[in-house]
Amino acid sequence: QVQLVESGGGSVQVGGSLKLSCAVSGYNDSFYKYCLAWFRQAPGREREGVANIRAGITTYYADLAKGRFTISQDNAKATLYLQMNSLKPDDTGMYYCAAAPPEICAVQTLRDMFAKAEYKDWGQGTQVTVSS
């Protein structure tokens, strides 16, 4: 049974930092073969991609994340991370990790994977609240 479990959310003030984690389990194939991503959704707004990563090496960031957020993964721990700095009230929302299977990860660019909604497995989310 595939599971993605997020943690690390919380309440911070403007300018603060948080580091989100996503523990992944249940895949038959090696963890590094999957493309992983962070998405977020604020109340009343559509879900949007934040950042994604392939094999722990190649990354892509949405404009909202560039210069402030860093996506990374630990293959030995099968865990995905999102370091978020300089947080703003607009960053408030539920943050989700997601995974795409190797056969899709191997042939799509990370940018296209956001655009084509290629992520198939999802966690339950962790809440981030940024207050001024």
mmCIF file of N, CA and C in Angstrom:
data_model
loop_
_atom_site.group_PDB
_atom_site.id
_atom_site.type_symbol
_atom_site.label_atom_id
_atom_site.label_comp_id
_atom_site.label_asym_id
_atom_site.label_seq_id
_atom_site.Cartn_x
_atom_site.Cartn_y
_atom_site.Cartn_z
ATOM 1 N N GLN A 1 0.849 -1.193 0.000
ATOM 2 C CA GLN A 1 0.000 0.000 0.000
ATOM 3 C C GLN A 1 0.884 1.242 0.000
ATOM 4 N N VAL A 2 0.689 2.060 -1.020
ATOM 5 C CA VAL A 2 1.479 3.288 -1.138
ATOM 6 C C VAL A 2 0.986 4.310 -0.126
ATOM 7 N N GLN A 3 1.931 4.913 0.569
ATOM 8 C CA GLN A 3 1.595 5.969 1.520
ATOM 9 C C GLN A 3 2.551 7.131 1.377
ATOM 10 N N LEU A 4 1.997 8.330 1.391
ATOM 11 C CA LEU A 4 2.778 9.550 1.448
ATOM 12 C C LEU A 4 2.250 10.316 2.659
ATOM 13 N N VAL A 5 3.114 10.582 3.601
ATOM 14 C CA VAL A 5 2.704 11.203 4.853
ATOM 15 C C VAL A 5 3.503 12.475 5.077
ATOM 16 N N GLU A 6 2.807 13.600 5.020
ATOM 17 C CA GLU A 6 3.451 14.898 5.218
ATOM 18 C C GLU A 6 3.513 15.253 6.698
ATOM 19 N N SER A 7 4.502 16.063 7.029
ATOM 20 C CA SER A 7 4.625 16.606 8.382
ATOM 21 C C SER A 7 5.427 17.897 8.314
ATOM 22 N N GLY A 8 5.442 18.632 9.410
ATOM 23 C CA GLY A 8 6.265 19.824 9.493
ATOM 24 C C GLY A 8 5.527 21.134 9.322
ATOM 25 N N GLY A 9 4.254 21.067 9.008
ATOM 26 C CA GLY A 9 3.496 22.300 8.897
ATOM 27 C C GLY A 9 3.303 22.962 10.248
ATOM 28 N N GLY A 10 2.787 24.164 10.211
ATOM 29 C CA GLY A 10 2.540 24.888 11.463
ATOM 30 C C GLY A 10 2.231 26.332 11.189
ATOM 31 N N SER A 11 2.262 27.115 12.260
ATOM 32 C CA SER A 11 1.973 28.546 12.175
ATOM 33 C C SER A 11 3.259 29.319 12.408
ATOM 34 N N VAL A 12 3.532 30.249 11.502
ATOM 35 C CA VAL A 12 4.720 31.084 11.623
ATOM 36 C C VAL A 12 4.361 32.513 11.276
ATOM 37 N N GLN A 13 5.226 33.423 11.644
ATOM 38 C CA GLN A 13 5.018 34.822 11.283
ATOM 39 C C GLN A 13 5.710 35.115 9.955
ATOM 40 N N VAL A 14 5.304 36.221 9.379
ATOM 41 C CA VAL A 14 5.893 36.659 8.111
ATOM 42 C C VAL A 14 7.418 36.693 8.246
ATOM 43 N N GLY A 15 8.063 36.154 7.215
ATOM 44 C CA GLY A 15 9.516 36.120 7.220
ATOM 45 C C GLY A 15 10.109 34.875 7.846
ATOM 46 N N GLY A 16 9.267 34.073 8.453
ATOM 47 C CA GLY A 16 9.736 32.871 9.120
ATOM 48 C C GLY A 16 9.998 31.734 8.150
ATOM 49 N N SER A 17 10.404 30.599 8.709
ATOM 50 C CA SER A 17 10.756 29.428 7.913
ATOM 51 C C SER A 17 10.074 28.181 8.454
ATOM 52 N N LEU A 18 9.855 27.249 7.543
ATOM 53 C CA LEU A 18 9.366 25.923 7.906
ATOM 54 C C LEU A 18 10.014 24.918 6.984
ATOM 55 N N LYS A 19 10.179 23.701 7.481
ATOM 56 C CA LYS A 19 10.665 22.618 6.636
ATOM 57 C C LYS A 19 9.639 21.485 6.671
ATOM 58 N N LEU A 20 9.065 21.217 5.529
ATOM 59 C CA LEU A 20 8.088 20.149 5.400
ATOM 60 C C LEU A 20 8.783 18.853 5.024
ATOM 61 N N SER A 21 8.223 17.753 5.489
ATOM 62 C CA SER A 21 8.730 16.434 5.152
ATOM 63 C C SER A 21 7.597 15.582 4.614
ATOM 64 N N CYS A 22 7.952 14.636 3.772
ATOM 65 C CA CYS A 22 6.977 13.693 3.234
ATOM 66 C C CYS A 22 7.623 12.311 3.207
ATOM 67 N N ALA A 23 7.170 11.448 4.079
ATOM 68 C CA ALA A 23 7.687 10.084 4.142
ATOM 69 C C ALA A 23 6.916 9.211 3.161
ATOM 70 N N VAL A 24 7.652 8.535 2.306
ATOM 71 C CA VAL A 24 7.043 7.745 1.231
ATOM 72 C C VAL A 24 7.304 6.261 1.481
ATOM 73 N N SER A 25 6.284 5.452 1.315
ATOM 74 C CA SER A 25 6.448 4.004 1.497
ATOM 75 C C SER A 25 5.485 3.253 0.592
ATOM 76 N N GLY A 26 5.786 1.977 0.384
ATOM 77 C CA GLY A 26 4.874 1.099 -0.328
ATOM 78 C C GLY A 26 5.132 0.907 -1.807
ATOM 79 N N TYR A 27 6.113 1.602 -2.354
ATOM 80 C CA TYR A 27 6.406 1.411 -3.774
ATOM 81 C C TYR A 27 7.274 0.190 -3.985
ATOM 82 N N ASN A 28 7.023 -0.490 -5.097
ATOM 83 C CA ASN A 28 7.820 -1.661 -5.410
ATOM 84 C C ASN A 28 9.165 -1.287 -6.022
ATOM 85 N N ASP A 29 9.185 -0.182 -6.723
ATOM 86 C CA ASP A 29 10.406 0.238 -7.397
ATOM 87 C C ASP A 29 11.235 1.135 -6.485
ATOM 88 N N SER A 30 12.452 1.409 -6.877
ATOM 89 C CA SER A 30 13.351 2.238 -6.061
ATOM 90 C C SER A 30 12.821 3.656 -5.953
ATOM 91 N N PHE A 31 12.938 4.212 -4.766
ATOM 92 C CA PHE A 31 12.395 5.534 -4.461
ATOM 93 C C PHE A 31 12.890 6.588 -5.443
ATOM 94 N N TYR A 32 14.174 6.532 -5.809
ATOM 95 C CA TYR A 32 14.751 7.601 -6.609
ATOM 96 C C TYR A 32 14.193 7.621 -8.033
ATOM 97 N N LYS A 33 13.539 6.562 -8.455
ATOM 98 C CA LYS A 33 12.987 6.509 -9.813
ATOM 99 C C LYS A 33 11.684 7.295 -9.954
ATOM 100 N N TYR A 34 11.093 7.682 -8.851
ATOM 101 C CA TYR A 34 9.835 8.408 -8.902
ATOM 102 C C TYR A 34 10.088 9.901 -8.950
ATOM 103 N N CYS A 35 9.234 10.602 -9.651
ATOM 104 C CA CYS A 35 9.243 12.056 -9.604
ATOM 105 C C CYS A 35 8.332 12.478 -8.457
ATOM 106 N N LEU A 36 8.817 13.395 -7.666
ATOM 107 C CA LEU A 36 8.091 13.837 -6.486
ATOM 108 C C LEU A 36 7.838 15.331 -6.564
ATOM 109 N N ALA A 37 6.812 15.765 -5.879
ATOM 110 C CA ALA A 37 6.446 17.173 -5.980
ATOM 111 C C ALA A 37 5.748 17.651 -4.726
ATOM 112 N N TRP A 38 5.760 18.942 -4.557
ATOM 113 C CA TRP A 38 4.953 19.630 -3.560
ATOM 114 C C TRP A 38 3.936 20.500 -4.282
ATOM 115 N N PHE A 39 2.701 20.424 -3.792
ATOM 116 C CA PHE A 39 1.611 21.273 -4.246
ATOM 117 C C PHE A 39 1.043 21.986 -3.027
ATOM 118 N N ARG A 40 0.251 23.008 -3.293
ATOM 119 C CA ARG A 40 -0.437 23.644 -2.179
ATOM 120 C C ARG A 40 -1.807 24.119 -2.649
ATOM 121 N N GLN A 41 -2.671 24.311 -1.677
ATOM 122 C CA GLN A 41 -4.006 24.816 -1.975
ATOM 123 C C GLN A 41 -4.469 25.704 -0.831
ATOM 124 N N ALA A 42 -4.775 26.935 -1.183
ATOM 125 C CA ALA A 42 -5.315 27.888 -0.216
ATOM 126 C C ALA A 42 -6.838 27.843 -0.275
ATOM 127 N N PRO A 43 -7.509 28.218 0.792
ATOM 128 C CA PRO A 43 -8.984 28.213 0.780
ATOM 129 C C PRO A 43 -9.527 29.051 -0.366
ATOM 130 N N GLY A 44 -10.450 28.468 -1.122
ATOM 131 C CA GLY A 44 -11.079 29.183 -2.214
ATOM 132 C C GLY A 44 -10.246 29.296 -3.474
ATOM 133 N N ARG A 45 -9.088 28.645 -3.472
ATOM 134 C CA ARG A 45 -8.214 28.732 -4.638
ATOM 135 C C ARG A 45 -7.916 27.344 -5.173
ATOM 136 N N GLU A 46 -7.501 27.295 -6.421
ATOM 137 C CA GLU A 46 -7.148 26.016 -7.024
ATOM 138 C C GLU A 46 -5.798 25.538 -6.500
ATOM 139 N N ARG A 47 -5.627 24.242 -6.542
ATOM 140 C CA ARG A 47 -4.343 23.668 -6.178
ATOM 141 C C ARG A 47 -3.286 24.118 -7.181
ATOM 142 N N GLU A 48 -2.103 24.402 -6.683
ATOM 143 C CA GLU A 48 -1.027 24.849 -7.572
ATOM 144 C C GLU A 48 0.271 24.120 -7.235
ATOM 145 N N GLY A 49 1.072 23.896 -8.255
ATOM 146 C CA GLY A 49 2.360 23.268 -8.052
ATOM 147 C C GLY A 49 3.344 24.242 -7.425
ATOM 148 N N VAL A 50 4.168 23.716 -6.540
ATOM 149 C CA VAL A 50 5.176 24.538 -5.866
ATOM 150 C C VAL A 50 6.561 24.205 -6.417
ATOM 151 N N ALA A 51 6.933 22.939 -6.346
ATOM 152 C CA ALA A 51 8.242 22.499 -6.818
ATOM 153 C C ALA A 51 8.196 21.004 -7.067
ATOM 154 N N ASN A 52 9.048 20.533 -7.983
ATOM 155 C CA ASN A 52 9.154 19.097 -8.182
ATOM 156 C C ASN A 52 10.606 18.710 -8.418
ATOM 157 N N ILE A 53 10.836 17.394 -8.334
ATOM 158 C CA ILE A 53 12.209 16.908 -8.335
ATOM 159 C C ILE A 53 12.252 15.512 -8.953
ATOM 160 N N ARG A 54 13.376 15.243 -9.618
ATOM 161 C CA ARG A 54 13.575 13.932 -10.222
ATOM 162 C C ARG A 54 14.898 13.353 -9.747
ATOM 163 N N ALA A 55 14.863 12.161 -9.188
ATOM 164 C CA ALA A 55 16.063 11.422 -8.767
ATOM 165 C C ALA A 55 16.907 12.194 -7.774
ATOM 166 N N GLY A 56 16.330 13.164 -7.151
ATOM 167 C CA GLY A 56 17.062 13.968 -6.185
ATOM 168 C C GLY A 56 18.056 14.909 -6.808
ATOM 169 N N ILE A 57 18.001 15.061 -8.134
ATOM 170 C CA ILE A 57 19.014 15.859 -8.823
ATOM 171 C C ILE A 57 18.397 17.034 -9.568
ATOM 172 N N THR A 58 17.446 16.749 -10.418
ATOM 173 C CA THR A 58 16.835 17.785 -11.248
ATOM 174 C C THR A 58 15.639 18.366 -10.527
ATOM 175 N N THR A 59 15.577 19.690 -10.494
ATOM 176 C CA THR A 59 14.472 20.357 -9.811
ATOM 177 C C THR A 59 13.818 21.389 -10.719
ATOM 178 N N TYR A 60 12.589 21.679 -10.398
ATOM 179 C CA TYR A 60 11.846 22.742 -11.082
ATOM 180 C C TYR A 60 11.011 23.448 -10.034
ATOM 181 N N TYR A 61 10.995 24.794 -10.122
ATOM 182 C CA TYR A 61 10.245 25.585 -9.163
ATOM 183 C C TYR A 61 9.231 26.462 -9.882
ATOM 184 N N ALA A 62 8.039 26.500 -9.346
ATOM 185 C CA ALA A 62 7.085 27.487 -9.805
ATOM 186 C C ALA A 62 7.579 28.873 -9.398
ATOM 187 N N ASP A 63 7.124 29.885 -10.103
ATOM 188 C CA ASP A 63 7.583 31.254 -9.809
ATOM 189 C C ASP A 63 7.349 31.622 -8.344
ATOM 190 N N LEU A 64 6.284 31.128 -7.765
ATOM 191 C CA LEU A 64 5.967 31.467 -6.381
ATOM 192 C C LEU A 64 7.021 30.968 -5.401
ATOM 193 N N ALA A 65 7.829 29.992 -5.833
ATOM 194 C CA ALA A 65 8.778 29.361 -4.933
ATOM 195 C C ALA A 65 10.231 29.771 -5.191
ATOM 196 N N LYS A 66 10.503 30.316 -6.335
ATOM 197 C CA LYS A 66 11.879 30.599 -6.724
ATOM 198 C C LYS A 66 12.548 31.569 -5.761
ATOM 199 N N GLY A 67 13.726 31.183 -5.325
ATOM 200 C CA GLY A 67 14.504 32.034 -4.439
ATOM 201 C C GLY A 67 14.144 31.923 -2.972
ATOM 202 N N ARG A 68 13.027 31.255 -2.668
ATOM 203 C CA ARG A 68 12.599 31.149 -1.263
ATOM 204 C C ARG A 68 12.494 29.704 -0.787
ATOM 205 N N PHE A 69 12.105 28.812 -1.674
ATOM 206 C CA PHE A 69 11.872 27.415 -1.293
ATOM 207 C C PHE A 69 12.925 26.523 -1.924
ATOM 208 N N THR A 70 13.233 25.416 -1.242
ATOM 209 C CA THR A 70 14.164 24.432 -1.770
ATOM 210 C C THR A 70 13.579 23.041 -1.593
ATOM 211 N N ILE A 71 13.479 22.327 -2.697
ATOM 212 C CA ILE A 71 12.990 20.944 -2.649
ATOM 213 C C ILE A 71 14.196 20.012 -2.654
ATOM 214 N N SER A 72 14.087 18.945 -1.878
ATOM 215 C CA SER A 72 15.174 17.974 -1.824
ATOM 216 C C SER A 72 14.605 16.622 -1.410
ATOM 217 N N GLN A 73 15.408 15.600 -1.528
ATOM 218 C CA GLN A 73 14.962 14.285 -1.096
ATOM 219 C C GLN A 73 16.135 13.494 -0.553
ATOM 220 N N ASP A 74 15.830 12.597 0.351
ATOM 221 C CA ASP A 74 16.809 11.684 0.919
ATOM 222 C C ASP A 74 16.412 10.281 0.465
ATOM 223 N N ASN A 75 17.157 9.734 -0.473
ATOM 224 C CA ASN A 75 16.769 8.436 -1.038
ATOM 225 C C ASN A 75 16.878 7.318 -0.006
ATOM 226 N N ALA A 76 17.843 7.407 0.886
ATOM 227 C CA ALA A 76 18.007 6.367 1.899
ATOM 228 C C ALA A 76 16.823 6.335 2.867
ATOM 229 N N LYS A 77 16.252 7.491 3.121
ATOM 230 C CA LYS A 77 15.110 7.586 4.037
ATOM 231 C C LYS A 77 13.775 7.606 3.302
ATOM 232 N N ALA A 78 13.821 7.605 1.964
ATOM 233 C CA ALA A 78 12.602 7.688 1.154
ATOM 234 C C ALA A 78 11.727 8.850 1.626
ATOM 235 N N THR A 79 12.359 9.995 1.734
ATOM 236 C CA THR A 79 11.666 11.175 2.259
ATOM 237 C C THR A 79 11.919 12.380 1.362
ATOM 238 N N LEU A 80 10.876 13.119 1.147
ATOM 239 C CA LEU A 80 10.910 14.348 0.365
ATOM 240 C C LEU A 80 10.819 15.521 1.325
ATOM 241 N N TYR A 81 11.508 16.619 0.985
ATOM 242 C CA TYR A 81 11.509 17.792 1.844
ATOM 243 C C TYR A 81 11.158 19.049 1.051
ATOM 244 N N LEU A 82 10.686 20.045 1.788
ATOM 245 C CA LEU A 82 10.521 21.372 1.226
ATOM 246 C C LEU A 82 10.924 22.381 2.294
ATOM 247 N N GLN A 83 12.052 23.010 2.083
ATOM 248 C CA GLN A 83 12.506 24.084 2.971
ATOM 249 C C GLN A 83 11.899 25.385 2.482
ATOM 250 N N MET A 84 11.161 26.044 3.339
ATOM 251 C CA MET A 84 10.489 27.285 2.964
ATOM 252 C C MET A 84 11.003 28.426 3.826
ATOM 253 N N ASN A 85 11.552 29.434 3.174
ATOM 254 C CA ASN A 85 12.076 30.605 3.864
ATOM 255 C C ASN A 85 11.329 31.848 3.428
ATOM 256 N N SER A 86 11.501 32.918 4.178
ATOM 257 C CA SER A 86 10.882 34.203 3.848
ATOM 258 C C SER A 86 9.393 34.040 3.563
ATOM 259 N N LEU A 87 8.719 33.372 4.444
ATOM 260 C CA LEU A 87 7.310 33.058 4.222
ATOM 261 C C LEU A 87 6.436 34.300 4.260
ATOM 262 N N LYS A 88 5.404 34.278 3.430
ATOM 263 C CA LYS A 88 4.471 35.386 3.294
ATOM 264 C C LYS A 88 3.062 34.904 3.625
ATOM 265 N N PRO A 89 2.139 35.792 3.937
ATOM 266 C CA PRO A 89 0.755 35.361 4.175
ATOM 267 C C PRO A 89 0.162 34.586 2.995
ATOM 268 N N ASP A 90 0.558 34.944 1.781
ATOM 269 C CA ASP A 90 0.055 34.235 0.600
ATOM 270 C C ASP A 90 0.508 32.783 0.532
ATOM 271 N N ASP A 91 1.488 32.421 1.342
ATOM 272 C CA ASP A 91 1.948 31.031 1.379
ATOM 273 C C ASP A 91 1.043 30.149 2.238
ATOM 274 N N THR A 92 0.104 30.750 2.891
ATOM 275 C CA THR A 92 -0.827 29.990 3.736
ATOM 276 C C THR A 92 -1.639 29.014 2.901
ATOM 277 N N GLY A 93 -1.759 27.792 3.398
ATOM 278 C CA GLY A 93 -2.545 26.784 2.702
ATOM 279 C C GLY A 93 -2.179 25.396 3.145
ATOM 280 N N MET A 94 -2.841 24.433 2.527
ATOM 281 C CA MET A 94 -2.523 23.034 2.772
ATOM 282 C C MET A 94 -1.480 22.614 1.752
ATOM 283 N N TYR A 95 -0.420 22.001 2.246
ATOM 284 C CA TYR A 95 0.664 21.565 1.382
ATOM 285 C C TYR A 95 0.635 20.045 1.242
ATOM 286 N N TYR A 96 0.703 19.595 0.004
ATOM 287 C CA TYR A 96 0.617 18.173 -0.304
ATOM 288 C C TYR A 96 1.869 17.708 -1.035
ATOM 289 N N CYS A 97 2.315 16.512 -0.715
ATOM 290 C CA CYS A 97 3.336 15.893 -1.543
ATOM 291 C C CYS A 97 2.654 14.894 -2.477
ATOM 292 N N ALA A 98 3.304 14.656 -3.599
ATOM 293 C CA ALA A 98 2.734 13.785 -4.611
ATOM 294 C C ALA A 98 3.855 13.068 -5.348
ATOM 295 N N ALA A 99 3.501 11.927 -5.931
ATOM 296 C CA ALA A 99 4.492 11.118 -6.643
ATOM 297 C C ALA A 99 3.957 10.682 -7.995
ATOM 298 N N ALA A 100 4.863 10.615 -8.949
ATOM 299 C CA ALA A 100 4.535 10.121 -10.285
ATOM 300 C C ALA A 100 5.382 8.881 -10.560
ATOM 301 N N PRO A 101 4.821 7.902 -11.252
ATOM 302 C CA PRO A 101 5.531 6.637 -11.455
ATOM 303 C C PRO A 101 6.723 6.775 -12.388
ATOM 304 N N PRO A 102 7.673 5.848 -12.292
ATOM 305 C CA PRO A 102 8.897 5.927 -13.095
ATOM 306 C C PRO A 102 8.650 6.031 -14.601
ATOM 307 N N GLU A 103 7.646 5.327 -15.121
ATOM 308 C CA GLU A 103 7.437 5.344 -16.572
ATOM 309 C C GLU A 103 7.024 6.719 -17.079
ATOM 310 N N ILE A 104 6.411 7.500 -16.236
ATOM 311 C CA ILE A 104 6.068 8.879 -16.605
ATOM 312 C C ILE A 104 7.238 9.814 -16.279
ATOM 313 N N CYS A 105 7.839 9.584 -15.142
ATOM 314 C CA CYS A 105 8.957 10.424 -14.705
ATOM 315 C C CYS A 105 10.092 10.413 -15.718
ATOM 316 N N ALA A 106 10.299 9.292 -16.368
ATOM 317 C CA ALA A 106 11.446 9.145 -17.262
ATOM 318 C C ALA A 106 11.281 9.884 -18.584
ATOM 319 N N VAL A 107 10.061 10.230 -18.963
ATOM 320 C CA VAL A 107 9.851 10.776 -20.310
ATOM 321 C C VAL A 107 9.266 12.177 -20.327
ATOM 322 N N GLN A 108 8.937 12.732 -19.179
ATOM 323 C CA GLN A 108 8.369 14.065 -19.147
ATOM 324 C C GLN A 108 9.347 15.034 -18.506
ATOM 325 N N THR A 109 9.296 16.292 -18.945
ATOM 326 C CA THR A 109 10.061 17.308 -18.218
ATOM 327 C C THR A 109 9.305 17.619 -16.930
ATOM 328 N N LEU A 110 10.014 18.110 -15.934
ATOM 329 C CA LEU A 110 9.367 18.438 -14.677
ATOM 330 C C LEU A 110 8.317 19.536 -14.866
ATOM 331 N N ARG A 111 8.599 20.462 -15.734
ATOM 332 C CA ARG A 111 7.628 21.527 -15.994
ATOM 333 C C ARG A 111 6.350 20.942 -16.593
ATOM 334 N N ASP A 112 6.492 20.037 -17.551
ATOM 335 C CA ASP A 112 5.323 19.420 -18.171
ATOM 336 C C ASP A 112 4.548 18.567 -17.186
ATOM 337 N N MET A 113 5.256 17.963 -16.236
ATOM 338 C CA MET A 113 4.555 17.131 -15.263
ATOM 339 C C MET A 113 3.611 17.958 -14.411
ATOM 340 N N PHE A 114 3.960 19.201 -14.122
ATOM 341 C CA PHE A 114 3.024 20.086 -13.438
ATOM 342 C C PHE A 114 1.852 20.400 -14.349
ATOM 343 N N ALA A 115 2.160 20.770 -15.581
ATOM 344 C CA ALA A 115 1.119 21.226 -16.498
ATOM 345 C C ALA A 115 0.134 20.120 -16.851
ATOM 346 N N LYS A 116 0.623 18.878 -16.927
ATOM 347 C CA LYS A 116 -0.216 17.766 -17.361
ATOM 348 C C LYS A 116 -0.785 16.974 -16.206
ATOM 349 N N ALA A 117 -0.602 17.455 -15.000
ATOM 350 C CA ALA A 117 -1.182 16.778 -13.834
ATOM 351 C C ALA A 117 -0.811 15.302 -13.804
ATOM 352 N N GLU A 118 0.490 15.025 -13.865
ATOM 353 C CA GLU A 118 0.965 13.652 -13.983
ATOM 354 C C GLU A 118 1.149 12.951 -12.643
ATOM 355 N N TYR A 119 0.905 13.652 -11.561
ATOM 356 C CA TYR A 119 1.142 13.065 -10.248
ATOM 357 C C TYR A 119 -0.066 12.240 -9.813
ATOM 358 N N LYS A 120 0.182 10.975 -9.459
ATOM 359 C CA LYS A 120 -0.903 10.020 -9.256
ATOM 360 C C LYS A 120 -1.183 9.692 -7.799
ATOM 361 N N ASP A 121 -0.160 9.743 -6.981
ATOM 362 C CA ASP A 121 -0.325 9.387 -5.571
ATOM 363 C C ASP A 121 -0.125 10.629 -4.723
ATOM 364 N N TRP A 122 -0.963 10.771 -3.704
ATOM 365 C CA TRP A 122 -0.983 12.003 -2.918
ATOM 366 C C TRP A 122 -1.018 11.710 -1.424
ATOM 367 N N GLY A 123 -0.427 12.631 -0.662
ATOM 368 C CA GLY A 123 -0.562 12.573 0.781
ATOM 369 C C GLY A 123 -1.807 13.316 1.222
ATOM 370 N N GLN A 124 -2.018 13.338 2.546
ATOM 371 C CA GLN A 124 -3.204 13.983 3.112
ATOM 372 C C GLN A 124 -3.004 15.471 3.347
ATOM 373 N N GLY A 125 -1.779 15.913 3.318
ATOM 374 C CA GLY A 125 -1.520 17.336 3.456
ATOM 375 C C GLY A 125 -1.088 17.746 4.850
ATOM 376 N N THR A 126 -0.387 18.866 4.903
ATOM 377 C CA THR A 126 -0.001 19.483 6.163
ATOM 378 C C THR A 126 -0.265 20.983 6.053
ATOM 379 N N GLN A 127 -0.855 21.565 7.082
ATOM 380 C CA GLN A 127 -1.299 22.956 7.029
ATOM 381 C C GLN A 127 -0.157 23.909 7.366
ATOM 382 N N VAL A 128 -0.028 24.930 6.547
ATOM 383 C CA VAL A 128 0.922 26.016 6.795
ATOM 384 C C VAL A 128 0.131 27.315 6.913
ATOM 385 N N THR A 129 0.364 28.033 7.996
ATOM 386 C CA THR A 129 -0.315 29.305 8.212
ATOM 387 C C THR A 129 0.734 30.365 8.503
ATOM 388 N N VAL A 130 0.720 31.430 7.700
ATOM 389 C CA VAL A 130 1.672 32.518 7.871
ATOM 390 C C VAL A 130 0.893 33.769 8.248
ATOM 391 N N SER A 131 1.217 34.339 9.389
ATOM 392 C CA SER A 131 0.479 35.496 9.879
ATOM 393 C C SER A 131 1.386 36.715 9.926
ATOM 394 N N SER A 132 0.768 37.865 9.743
ATOM 395 C CA SER A 132 1.529 39.122 9.756
ATOM 396 C C SER A 132 1.486 39.765 11.121
#
